[in-house]
Coordinates of C-alpha atoms in Angstrom, one line a residue:
Chain A
M19 CA 24.7 -9.7 -17.6
A20 CA 24.6 -13.3 -16.9
K21 CA 24.6 -15.5 -20.1
P22 CA 21.3 -17.2 -20.9
D23 CA 21.3 -20.3 -18.7
A24 CA 20.2 -23.2 -20.7
K25 CA 19.4 -25.4 -17.9
A26 CA 15.9 -25.0 -16.9
D27 CA 16.8 -24.3 -13.3
L28 CA 14.4 -21.7 -12.0
T29 CA 16.5 -20.7 -9.0
P30 CA 18.2 -17.5 -9.8
A31 CA 21.8 -18.4 -10.3
G32 CA 24.2 -17.6 -7.5
Q33 CA 21.7 -16.2 -5.2
A34 CA 21.1 -18.0 -2.0
V35 CA 17.6 -18.1 -0.8
Q36 CA 17.9 -15.9 2.0
D37 CA 15.6 -15.5 5.1
K38 CA 13.4 -12.6 5.1
P39 CA 14.6 -9.7 7.0
G40 CA 12.8 -9.2 10.3
H41 CA 9.7 -7.2 10.4
S42 CA 10.9 -5.0 13.2
G43 CA 14.3 -4.4 11.5
D44 CA 15.3 -1.0 10.1
W45 CA 13.7 -0.8 6.8
N46 CA 16.2 1.4 5.0
S47 CA 19.3 -0.1 6.5
A48 CA 18.5 -3.4 4.8
P49 CA 20.3 -4.1 1.6
A50 CA 18.1 -2.7 -1.0
L51 CA 17.5 -4.6 -4.3
V52 CA 15.7 -1.5 -5.8
Q53 CA 15.8 1.9 -4.7
V54 CA 13.7 4.8 -5.8
K55 CA 14.8 8.3 -5.4
N56 CA 12.8 11.5 -6.2
L57 CA 10.8 9.6 -8.9
K58 CA 8.4 12.0 -10.8
V59 CA 6.1 11.1 -13.6
Y60 CA 4.2 13.9 -15.2
F61 CA 1.7 13.5 -18.0
P62 CA 1.1 16.6 -20.2
V63 CA -2.4 17.9 -20.2
Y64 CA -3.4 19.3 -23.6
G65 CA -5.9 22.0 -24.1
G66 CA -6.9 24.9 -26.1
L67 CA -7.4 25.5 -29.9
F68 CA -4.1 23.8 -31.1
R69 CA -3.9 21.2 -28.3
R70 CA -0.9 22.8 -26.7
V71 CA 0.4 21.5 -23.4
R72 CA -1.6 23.5 -20.9
G73 CA -0.1 21.9 -17.7
Y74 CA 1.1 18.6 -16.2
M75 CA -0.8 16.0 -14.4
R76 CA 1.7 15.0 -11.6
A77 CA 0.8 11.3 -11.4
V78 CA 3.8 10.4 -9.4
D79 CA 5.3 13.4 -7.5
D80 CA 8.7 13.1 -5.8
V81 CA 8.4 9.5 -4.5
G82 CA 11.2 7.7 -2.8
F83 CA 11.6 4.2 -1.2
S84 CA 13.6 1.2 -1.2
V85 CA 12.7 -2.5 -1.7
P86 CA 15.0 -4.8 0.5
E87 CA 16.1 -7.9 -1.2
G88 CA 13.8 -10.9 -0.5
S89 CA 11.1 -8.8 1.1
T90 CA 7.6 -7.8 0.1
V91 CA 6.8 -4.1 -0.1
G92 CA 3.2 -3.3 -0.3
L93 CA 2.1 -0.2 -2.1
V94 CA -1.5 1.0 -1.2
G95 CA -3.7 3.8 -2.3
E96 CA -7.0 4.4 -3.9
S97 CA -7.5 4.5 -7.7
G98 CA -5.9 7.6 -9.1
S99 CA -3.2 7.7 -6.4
G100 CA -0.4 7.0 -8.6
K101 CA 0.5 3.6 -7.4
T102 CA 0.2 1.6 -10.7
T103 CA 2.2 4.5 -12.5
T104 CA 5.0 4.1 -10.0
G105 CA 5.2 0.5 -10.5
R106 CA 5.0 0.6 -14.4
S107 CA 7.8 3.4 -14.3
M108 CA 10.1 1.0 -12.4
V109 CA 10.0 -1.5 -15.3
R110 CA 10.1 1.4 -17.9
L111 CA 6.6 0.7 -19.2
V112 CA 6.2 4.3 -18.4
Q113 CA 9.1 6.8 -18.9
P114 CA 9.8 8.7 -15.5
T115 CA 10.1 12.4 -15.9
A116 CA 12.7 12.8 -13.4
G117 CA 14.4 10.8 -10.6
E118 CA 16.5 7.8 -10.1
I119 CA 15.6 4.1 -10.0
L120 CA 18.6 2.1 -8.7
Y121 CA 18.6 -1.6 -9.4
R122 CA 21.4 -3.1 -7.3
G123 CA 22.9 0.3 -7.1
R124 CA 22.8 1.1 -10.9
D125 CA 20.6 3.9 -12.1
V126 CA 18.3 2.4 -14.9
V127 CA 16.3 5.5 -15.7
G128 CA 18.9 6.9 -18.2
L129 CA 19.5 3.5 -19.9
S130 CA 18.8 3.1 -23.5
K131 CA 16.4 0.5 -24.5
R132 CA 19.1 -1.8 -25.4
E133 CA 21.2 -1.2 -22.3
F134 CA 17.9 -1.7 -20.1
F135 CA 17.1 -4.9 -21.9
P136 CA 18.9 -7.2 -19.5
Y137 CA 17.0 -5.6 -16.6
R138 CA 13.7 -6.6 -18.0
K139 CA 14.6 -10.1 -17.4
R140 CA 15.3 -9.3 -13.8
M141 CA 12.1 -7.3 -13.3
Q142 CA 8.9 -8.7 -14.2
M143 CA 5.4 -7.6 -13.8
I144 CA 2.1 -9.3 -12.9
F145 CA -1.0 -7.6 -14.0
Q146 CA -4.3 -6.8 -12.4
D147 CA -6.7 -8.2 -14.9
P148 CA -6.2 -11.7 -15.8
F149 CA -8.8 -11.5 -18.5
N150 CA -7.1 -8.7 -20.6
S151 CA -3.4 -9.4 -19.9
L152 CA -3.3 -12.7 -21.7
N153 CA -3.4 -12.8 -25.5
P154 CA -6.6 -14.7 -26.3
R155 CA -5.2 -16.0 -29.5
M156 CA -2.1 -17.6 -27.8
S157 CA -2.1 -21.0 -26.3
V158 CA -0.6 -21.1 -22.8
E159 CA 2.6 -22.7 -24.0
K160 CA 3.1 -19.9 -26.5
I161 CA 2.4 -17.3 -23.7
L162 CA 5.0 -18.8 -21.7
T163 CA 7.7 -19.4 -24.4
E164 CA 7.5 -15.9 -25.9
P165 CA 9.6 -14.3 -23.1
L166 CA 11.9 -17.4 -23.2
G167 CA 12.5 -16.8 -26.9
I168 CA 13.5 -13.2 -26.1
H169 CA 15.6 -13.6 -23.2
F170 CA 17.0 -17.1 -23.8
P171 CA 17.4 -17.3 -27.4
R172 CA 19.8 -20.2 -27.4
M173 CA 17.4 -22.4 -25.7
S174 CA 16.3 -25.4 -27.7
A175 CA 12.5 -26.1 -28.3
D176 CA 12.7 -29.2 -26.0
E177 CA 14.1 -27.2 -23.2
R178 CA 11.6 -24.5 -23.7
H179 CA 8.8 -27.0 -23.4
M180 CA 10.4 -28.6 -20.4
R181 CA 10.6 -25.2 -18.9
C182 CA 6.9 -24.5 -19.5
A183 CA 5.8 -27.7 -18.0
R184 CA 7.8 -27.0 -14.9
L185 CA 6.4 -23.5 -14.8
M186 CA 2.9 -24.9 -14.8
E187 CA 3.7 -27.3 -12.1
M188 CA 5.3 -24.4 -10.0
V189 CA 1.8 -22.4 -10.1
G190 CA -0.3 -25.3 -9.5
L191 CA -1.4 -26.1 -13.0
K192 CA -1.1 -29.2 -15.0
P193 CA 1.5 -29.5 -17.8
D194 CA -1.1 -31.2 -20.1
Q195 CA -3.0 -27.8 -19.9
L196 CA -0.3 -26.1 -22.0
R197 CA -2.1 -26.5 -25.3
R198 CA -5.2 -24.7 -24.0
Y199 CA -6.1 -21.1 -24.6
P200 CA -6.7 -18.5 -22.1
H201 CA -10.5 -18.7 -22.2
E202 CA -10.7 -22.2 -21.0
F203 CA -9.4 -21.2 -17.6
S204 CA -11.1 -19.6 -14.9
G205 CA -9.9 -16.1 -13.4
G206 CA -7.7 -17.7 -10.7
Q207 CA -6.1 -20.1 -13.0
R208 CA -5.4 -17.1 -15.5
Q209 CA -3.7 -15.3 -12.9
R210 CA -1.6 -18.3 -12.3
I211 CA -0.7 -18.2 -15.9
G212 CA 0.3 -14.8 -15.5
I213 CA 2.5 -15.6 -12.6
A214 CA 4.1 -18.3 -14.7
R215 CA 4.8 -15.9 -17.4
A216 CA 6.6 -13.5 -15.0
L217 CA 8.5 -16.4 -13.6
A218 CA 9.6 -17.7 -16.9
V219 CA 12.7 -15.6 -17.3
E220 CA 13.9 -16.1 -13.8
P221 CA 13.3 -12.7 -12.4
E222 CA 14.5 -11.5 -8.9
F223 CA 12.0 -8.7 -8.6
I224 CA 8.3 -8.9 -9.5
I225 CA 6.0 -6.0 -9.4
C226 CA 2.4 -7.3 -8.7
D227 CA 0.1 -4.8 -9.8
E228 CA -3.3 -5.4 -8.0
P229 CA -2.9 -9.3 -8.7
V230 CA -5.9 -10.2 -6.6
S231 CA -8.3 -7.3 -7.1
A232 CA -10.3 -8.9 -9.9
L233 CA -10.6 -12.3 -8.1
D234 CA -13.2 -13.8 -5.6
V235 CA -12.0 -13.7 -2.1
S236 CA -11.6 -17.5 -1.8
V237 CA -9.5 -17.5 -5.0
Q238 CA -7.7 -14.4 -3.7
A239 CA -6.5 -16.4 -0.7
T240 CA -5.0 -19.2 -3.0
I241 CA -3.1 -16.7 -5.2
I242 CA -1.7 -14.8 -2.2
N243 CA -0.5 -18.1 -0.7
L244 CA 1.0 -19.1 -4.0
L245 CA 3.0 -15.8 -4.3
Q246 CA 4.2 -16.4 -0.7
D247 CA 5.3 -20.0 -1.6
L248 CA 7.1 -18.9 -4.6
Q249 CA 8.8 -16.1 -2.6
E250 CA 10.2 -18.7 -0.2
E251 CA 11.1 -21.2 -2.9
L252 CA 12.9 -18.7 -5.3
G253 CA 13.9 -15.8 -2.9
L254 CA 12.0 -13.4 -4.9
T255 CA 11.4 -9.7 -4.1
Y256 CA 7.9 -8.2 -4.5
L257 CA 6.5 -4.9 -4.8
F258 CA 2.7 -5.5 -4.1
I259 CA 0.3 -2.9 -5.4
A260 CA -3.2 -3.1 -4.1
H261 CA -6.0 -0.8 -2.8
D262 CA -7.0 -3.4 -0.1
L263 CA -5.1 -2.6 3.1
A264 CA -6.0 -6.0 4.6
V265 CA -4.4 -8.0 1.7
V266 CA -1.4 -5.8 1.8
E267 CA -0.9 -6.0 5.5
H268 CA -1.1 -9.8 5.2
I269 CA 1.4 -10.2 2.4
S270 CA 4.0 -7.3 3.0
D271 CA 6.8 -6.8 5.4
Y272 CA 6.8 -3.0 4.7
V273 CA 3.8 -0.8 3.6
L274 CA 3.9 2.5 1.6
V275 CA 0.7 4.5 1.5
M276 CA 0.2 6.6 -1.6
H277 CA -2.1 9.5 -1.9
Q278 CA -2.4 12.0 -4.9
G279 CA 0.9 11.0 -6.2
R280 CA 2.9 11.3 -3.0
I281 CA 3.8 8.8 -0.3
V282 CA 2.2 9.8 2.7
E283 CA 3.5 7.1 5.1
Q284 CA 5.8 4.2 5.1
A285 CA 6.4 1.8 7.8
S286 CA 6.6 -1.9 8.7
S287 CA 3.2 -3.6 8.2
E288 CA 2.7 -4.0 12.0
V289 CA 3.4 -0.4 12.7
I290 CA 1.0 0.9 10.0
Y291 CA -1.8 -1.1 11.2
S292 CA -1.2 -0.5 15.0
A293 CA -0.3 3.2 14.9
P294 CA -1.1 4.9 11.6
Q295 CA 0.2 8.4 11.6
H296 CA -1.4 10.0 8.4
P297 CA -5.0 10.7 8.5
Y298 CA -5.3 9.1 4.9
T299 CA -4.0 5.8 6.4
R300 CA -6.6 5.9 9.0
Q301 CA -9.3 6.6 6.5
L302 CA -8.0 3.6 4.5
L303 CA -7.9 1.4 7.6
E304 CA -11.4 2.4 8.3
A305 CA -12.8 1.5 4.9
V306 CA -11.7 -2.1 5.2
P307 CA -14.9 -4.1 6.1
R308 CA -14.8 -5.8 9.4
L309 CA -16.4 -9.2 10.0
Chain B
M25 CA -35.1 -4.6 10.9
I26 CA -36.6 -1.8 9.1
K27 CA -40.2 -2.1 7.9
Q28 CA -42.1 -0.7 5.0
E29 CA -44.4 2.0 6.0
G30 CA -47.7 0.6 6.6
T31 CA -46.8 -2.9 7.1
D32 CA -46.8 -4.0 10.6
N33 CA -46.8 -7.6 10.2
S34 CA -43.8 -9.4 11.3
P35 CA -41.6 -10.4 8.5
E36 CA -41.8 -14.1 9.5
S37 CA -45.6 -14.4 8.8
G38 CA -46.2 -16.0 5.3
S39 CA -48.4 -13.1 3.8
D40 CA -45.8 -10.5 4.5
K41 CA -43.1 -11.7 2.3
L42 CA -42.2 -9.4 -0.4
L43 CA -40.5 -12.0 -2.4
D44 CA -40.9 -15.7 -1.9
V45 CA -38.8 -18.1 -4.1
R46 CA -39.6 -21.8 -3.9
N47 CA -37.7 -24.6 -5.3
L48 CA -36.1 -22.4 -8.0
C49 CA -34.3 -24.6 -10.6
I50 CA -32.2 -23.2 -13.4
D51 CA -31.0 -25.5 -16.1
F52 CA -28.6 -24.4 -19.1
Q53 CA -28.5 -26.6 -22.2
V54 CA -25.1 -26.5 -23.6
H55 CA -24.9 -28.7 -26.8
D56 CA -26.6 -31.8 -25.7
E57 CA -25.9 -31.5 -22.0
V58 CA -28.0 -30.1 -19.4
H59 CA -26.3 -28.2 -16.6
R60 CA -28.1 -27.5 -13.4
A61 CA -27.1 -24.1 -12.3
V62 CA -29.6 -23.6 -9.5
D63 CA -30.9 -26.6 -7.7
K64 CA -34.0 -26.4 -5.7
V65 CA -33.2 -23.0 -4.2
S66 CA -35.8 -21.4 -1.7
F67 CA -35.6 -18.2 0.2
S68 CA -37.7 -15.2 0.8
I69 CA -37.3 -11.5 1.5
A70 CA -39.5 -9.5 3.8
P71 CA -40.2 -5.8 3.1
G72 CA -37.4 -3.5 4.1
E73 CA -35.1 -6.7 4.6
V74 CA -31.5 -7.0 3.3
L75 CA -30.7 -10.6 2.2
A76 CA -27.2 -11.4 1.2
V77 CA -26.6 -14.3 -1.1
V78 CA -22.9 -15.3 -0.6
G79 CA -20.9 -17.7 -2.9
E80 CA -18.0 -18.2 -5.1
S81 CA -18.1 -17.5 -8.9
G82 CA -20.0 -20.2 -10.4
S83 CA -22.3 -21.0 -7.4
G84 CA -25.3 -19.6 -9.2
K85 CA -26.0 -16.5 -7.0
S86 CA -26.1 -14.2 -10.0
V87 CA -28.3 -16.3 -12.3
T88 CA -30.7 -16.6 -9.3
G89 CA -30.8 -12.8 -9.2
L90 CA -31.4 -12.6 -13.1
S91 CA -34.1 -15.3 -13.1
L92 CA -36.4 -13.2 -10.9
T93 CA -37.6 -11.0 -13.6
G94 CA -36.9 -13.2 -16.6
L95 CA -33.5 -11.8 -17.6
L96 CA -32.1 -15.1 -18.5
P97 CA -32.1 -16.4 -22.2
P98 CA -35.2 -18.0 -23.3
P99 CA -35.8 -21.7 -23.7
P100 CA -34.4 -23.9 -24.9
G101 CA -31.1 -22.5 -24.0
C102 CA -32.1 -22.0 -20.5
R103 CA -35.0 -23.4 -18.5
V104 CA -36.1 -21.9 -15.1
G105 CA -38.4 -24.0 -12.8
G106 CA -40.1 -23.4 -9.5
E107 CA -41.9 -20.4 -8.3
V108 CA -40.9 -16.8 -7.8
L109 CA -43.8 -15.2 -5.8
Y110 CA -43.5 -11.4 -5.7
Q111 CA -46.3 -10.3 -3.5
G112 CA -48.1 -13.4 -4.2
R113 CA -47.8 -13.3 -7.9
N114 CA -45.6 -15.9 -9.7
L115 CA -43.4 -14.0 -12.0
L116 CA -42.4 -17.1 -13.8
E117 CA -45.8 -17.5 -15.3
C118 CA -46.1 -13.9 -16.2
S119 CA -46.0 -12.8 -20.0
P120 CA -43.2 -10.8 -21.2
R121 CA -45.5 -7.6 -21.1
E122 CA -46.6 -8.3 -17.7
L123 CA -43.1 -8.9 -16.5
R124 CA -42.0 -5.5 -17.9
Q125 CA -44.5 -3.9 -15.3
Y126 CA -42.3 -5.5 -12.5
R127 CA -38.9 -5.4 -14.0
G128 CA -37.3 -1.9 -13.3
K129 CA -40.4 -0.6 -11.6
Q130 CA -40.9 -3.0 -8.8
I131 CA -37.7 -5.0 -8.9
A132 CA -34.5 -2.9 -10.0
Y133 CA -31.0 -4.0 -10.7
I134 CA -27.5 -2.8 -10.0
F135 CA -24.7 -4.7 -11.9
Q136 CA -21.4 -5.5 -11.1
E137 CA -19.4 -3.4 -13.6
P138 CA -20.8 0.0 -13.9
G139 CA -18.5 0.7 -16.8
T140 CA -20.1 -1.9 -18.9
A141 CA -23.6 -1.7 -17.6
L142 CA -24.0 1.9 -18.8
N143 CA -24.5 2.8 -22.4
P144 CA -21.4 4.9 -23.5
V145 CA -23.0 6.9 -26.2
F146 CA -25.7 8.4 -24.2
T147 CA -25.6 11.0 -21.3
I148 CA -26.3 9.7 -17.8
G149 CA -29.3 11.9 -17.7
H150 CA -30.7 10.4 -20.9
Q151 CA -30.3 7.1 -19.4
I152 CA -32.0 7.8 -16.2
A153 CA -34.8 9.6 -18.2
E154 CA -35.5 6.4 -20.2
A155 CA -36.4 4.5 -17.0
I156 CA -38.6 7.3 -15.7
R157 CA -40.3 7.8 -19.1
L158 CA -41.0 4.1 -19.3
H159 CA -42.3 3.4 -15.8
R160 CA -43.6 6.7 -14.6
P161 CA -45.5 8.2 -17.7
G162 CA -47.3 10.5 -15.4
V163 CA -44.1 12.5 -14.6
K164 CA -44.1 16.0 -16.4
D165 CA -40.7 17.3 -15.3
V166 CA -38.3 14.4 -16.1
K167 CA -35.3 16.5 -15.6
A168 CA -36.2 17.6 -12.0
E169 CA -36.8 13.9 -11.4
I170 CA -33.3 13.0 -12.7
V171 CA -31.7 15.8 -10.7
K172 CA -33.5 14.4 -7.7
A173 CA -32.4 10.9 -8.2
L174 CA -28.8 12.0 -8.8
D175 CA -28.9 14.2 -5.7
M176 CA -30.3 11.2 -3.6
V177 CA -27.1 9.2 -4.5
K178 CA -24.9 12.3 -3.6
I179 CA -23.6 13.3 -6.9
H180 CA -22.5 17.0 -6.4
E181 CA -24.0 19.6 -8.9
P182 CA -26.5 17.1 -10.3
E183 CA -27.8 19.9 -12.8
R184 CA -24.4 19.9 -14.5
R185 CA -23.4 16.3 -14.0
F186 CA -26.6 14.8 -15.7
E187 CA -25.3 15.9 -19.1
D188 CA -22.0 14.0 -18.6
Y189 CA -21.3 10.8 -20.5
P190 CA -20.3 7.6 -18.5
H191 CA -16.7 7.9 -19.4
Q192 CA -16.4 11.3 -17.7
L193 CA -17.1 9.7 -14.5
S194 CA -15.1 7.5 -12.1
G195 CA -15.9 4.0 -11.3
G196 CA -17.6 5.0 -7.9
M197 CA -19.6 7.7 -9.6
Q198 CA -20.7 5.3 -12.4
Q199 CA -21.9 3.0 -9.7
R200 CA -23.8 5.9 -8.1
V201 CA -25.5 6.6 -11.5
M202 CA -26.5 2.9 -11.7
I203 CA -28.0 3.1 -8.2
A204 CA -29.7 6.5 -9.1
M205 CA -31.2 4.8 -12.3
A206 CA -32.4 1.8 -10.3
L207 CA -34.1 3.9 -7.8
A208 CA -35.7 6.5 -10.1
C209 CA -38.7 4.4 -10.2
N210 CA -39.0 3.7 -6.4
P211 CA -38.6 -0.1 -6.7
R212 CA -39.6 -2.1 -3.6
L213 CA -36.8 -4.6 -4.2
L214 CA -33.3 -3.8 -5.3
V215 CA -31.2 -6.7 -6.6
A216 CA -27.6 -5.6 -6.2
D217 CA -25.4 -8.0 -8.1
E218 CA -21.8 -7.5 -6.6
P219 CA -22.3 -3.8 -6.6
T220 CA -18.7 -3.1 -5.2
T221 CA -16.6 -5.8 -6.7
A222 CA -15.1 -3.5 -9.4
L223 CA -14.4 -0.8 -7.0
D224 CA -11.7 0.3 -4.5
V225 CA -12.2 -0.4 -0.8
T226 CA -12.6 3.3 0.0
I227 CA -15.3 3.6 -2.6
Q228 CA -16.8 0.3 -1.8
A229 CA -17.3 1.6 1.8
Q230 CA -19.0 4.7 0.5
I231 CA -21.2 2.7 -1.9
I232 CA -22.3 0.3 0.9
N233 CA -23.0 3.3 3.3
L234 CA -25.0 4.8 0.5
L235 CA -27.1 1.7 0.0
R236 CA -27.5 1.4 3.8
E237 CA -28.8 4.8 4.0
L238 CA -31.1 4.7 1.1
R239 CA -32.8 1.3 2.4
E240 CA -33.5 3.0 5.6
R241 CA -34.9 6.2 4.0
L242 CA -36.9 4.4 1.4
G243 CA -37.8 1.1 3.3
M244 CA -36.9 -0.9 0.1
S245 CA -35.6 -4.6 0.4
I246 CA -32.2 -5.5 -1.1
M247 CA -30.9 -8.7 -2.4
L248 CA -27.3 -8.3 -2.1
I249 CA -25.3 -10.7 -4.2
T250 CA -21.7 -11.0 -3.3
H251 CA -18.6 -13.3 -3.1
N252 CA -17.2 -11.2 -0.1
F253 CA -18.3 -11.9 3.4
G254 CA -16.6 -8.6 4.4
I255 CA -19.2 -6.3 3.1
V256 CA -22.1 -8.5 4.4
S257 CA -21.6 -7.8 8.1
G258 CA -23.1 -4.5 9.2
F259 CA -25.3 -4.4 6.3
A260 CA -27.4 -7.4 5.6
D261 CA -30.1 -8.8 7.9
R262 CA -29.8 -12.3 6.7
V263 CA -27.2 -14.4 4.8
A264 CA -27.8 -17.4 2.4
V265 CA -24.5 -19.2 1.5
M266 CA -24.8 -20.7 -2.0
R267 CA -22.6 -23.3 -3.4
Q268 CA -22.9 -25.3 -6.6
G269 CA -26.3 -24.2 -7.1
R270 CA -27.6 -24.9 -3.8
I271 CA -28.2 -23.0 -0.5
L272 CA -26.1 -24.5 2.2
E273 CA -27.3 -22.4 5.1
Q274 CA -29.5 -19.5 5.7
K275 CA -29.3 -17.5 8.9
D276 CA -29.2 -14.0 10.4
T277 CA -26.0 -12.2 9.7
S278 CA -24.5 -12.1 13.2
G279 CA -25.4 -15.7 13.7
I280 CA -23.6 -16.9 10.6
L281 CA -20.5 -14.8 11.3
K282 CA -20.2 -16.0 14.9
S283 CA -21.3 -19.6 14.5
P284 CA -21.1 -20.8 10.9
E285 CA -22.5 -24.3 10.9
H286 CA -21.3 -25.6 7.4
P287 CA -17.6 -26.0 7.0
Y288 CA -17.9 -24.2 3.6
T289 CA -19.3 -21.2 5.3
R290 CA -16.3 -21.3 7.8
A291 CA -13.9 -21.6 5.0
L292 CA -15.5 -18.8 3.0
I293 CA -15.2 -16.4 6.1
G294 CA -11.9 -17.8 7.0
C295 CA -10.1 -16.8 3.6
I296 CA -10.7 -13.1 4.0
P297 CA -7.4 -11.5 5.4
V298 CA -8.3 -9.5 8.5
L299 CA -6.5 -6.4 9.5
G300 CA -4.3 -7.2 12.6
R301 CA -4.7 -10.8 12.4
K302 CA -1.5 -11.8 10.4
L303 CA -1.4 -15.5 9.7
H304 CA 1.5 -17.1 7.9
R305 CA -0.9 -18.6 5.4
L306 CA -4.5 -17.7 4.5
P307 CA -6.7 -20.8 4.8
T308 CA -8.2 -21.7 1.4
I309 CA -11.5 -23.4 0.5
E310 CA -9.6 -26.3 -1.0
S311 CA -7.9 -27.2 2.2
E312 CA -11.2 -27.0 4.1
T313 CA -13.3 -29.0 1.6
R314 CA -10.8 -31.8 1.8
Q315 CA -11.3 -31.9 5.5
E316 CA -15.0 -31.9 4.9
Q317 CA -14.6 -34.9 2.6
E318 CA -12.6 -36.7 5.2
H319 CA -15.2 -36.1 7.9
G320 CA -17.9 -37.5 5.5
Q321 CA -19.9 -34.4 5.7
T322 CA -21.8 -32.7 3.0

């Protein structure tokens, strides 16, 4: 694993910002940053007198896909379809029951906590609800320095402060707002803080779990634009989870449609819109309000 | 436009307005400062009409809805001025006791987050019963009414469901219960404050379809408060665009979608991603308003 980079340079070291792969190119032949194979996440269902395991809820059932480097893969589905569980299991917030998650070719499922630690720095997550995902008792500076303290322990206090100020600028906030607390910000600004926190440790891969669902449409547009700008600037790879197909189509190069724990369709975003194959995809498309 | 049974006047004539809001002003006092949340807002809703009030968060659209039946905090924290004429009666001058006759019975509400709007410690049947007992004391068989209300919002097996607690239902189901509760007293006006914002797009489409169907069947008026122009089309008859406490423009829906006059309206419509129209960047409000300032328009 790369040594902690003391210089507050946010471009991932040694990685050239590459062009996005063409939309029409073959998805699975593109070099994959992350590959998911036969991923299963089952939750035990308890019942009966002694709360014994009565069965399993198959939240994610035999899911496989790959995320090409530098691209955005959209994951759509309604609530309960297992899309969030898929995203969370990729960063080991949920332990997969079976399957492989290959990060740059290395399976990270079987790793111990310690072995997985360097990967946490490379994979970050942005959460849905900007109101509950920030600790209300921490100032923004504290929120942003906490991951730095964990992953860059040798960084000096000054460097950390500099990095925070830089992060704030990157996400369109003012560095002098660092001393403020989350409640002093609007929903869109809080989501920007959530993005800054994810960027703090220089990740390569960010899982965006419904980052705009809780926001007004007008704010939604600014956050989507910000995510796209950051991707271009830093060469990030995204897994973009959402229930709104219009948003996903806009931001993604490839789209996965999930239904009841399975992926029912995967294609480039143009194809999925112009020629949806699965009836569920068509149903999702119809649900999008038209102007 | 769907008309209330028995009313054959055109909705444009003054006497036929179900709700007529004139120069509504709402001021909030924070410490020693007075903030004007709503500034001289006027609009009206005809029987059977759906008016959408569209604006970003902070535009004053929700407080406008709440102020209709005195749901805002009492003075000095909040002051409401102007007139809210409901069938000719000014609700702002009513005593709390009189207001209770309107609130829930004539004017009902659906709120944004069904998860927090429902009381978690009572069954949904109990909560619907509360509304019926309060506003329709003549009803003998309350249970039958609850079942009828749940059936109307298409909840399967209402006889079993009405003993469920809110946490046993999904978000879409909870919102259906909210609608059932609001409709249990046959209101003339339904104020739907962001009814679908907390829901998935598929569920959102279902709820909007349900509201559309119910309004055709029951002939009630709906004031739909939303930030999303997407759900307005195909549902609302008229749209009022609100910004910073003021109504910028008010027009019929197709007119506003086809030829929005105000640049802000254009921006609001433009920032919604549209399927099949892939842009490199989404237009945002900020960029539009900057242009607006450059052009010297307000």
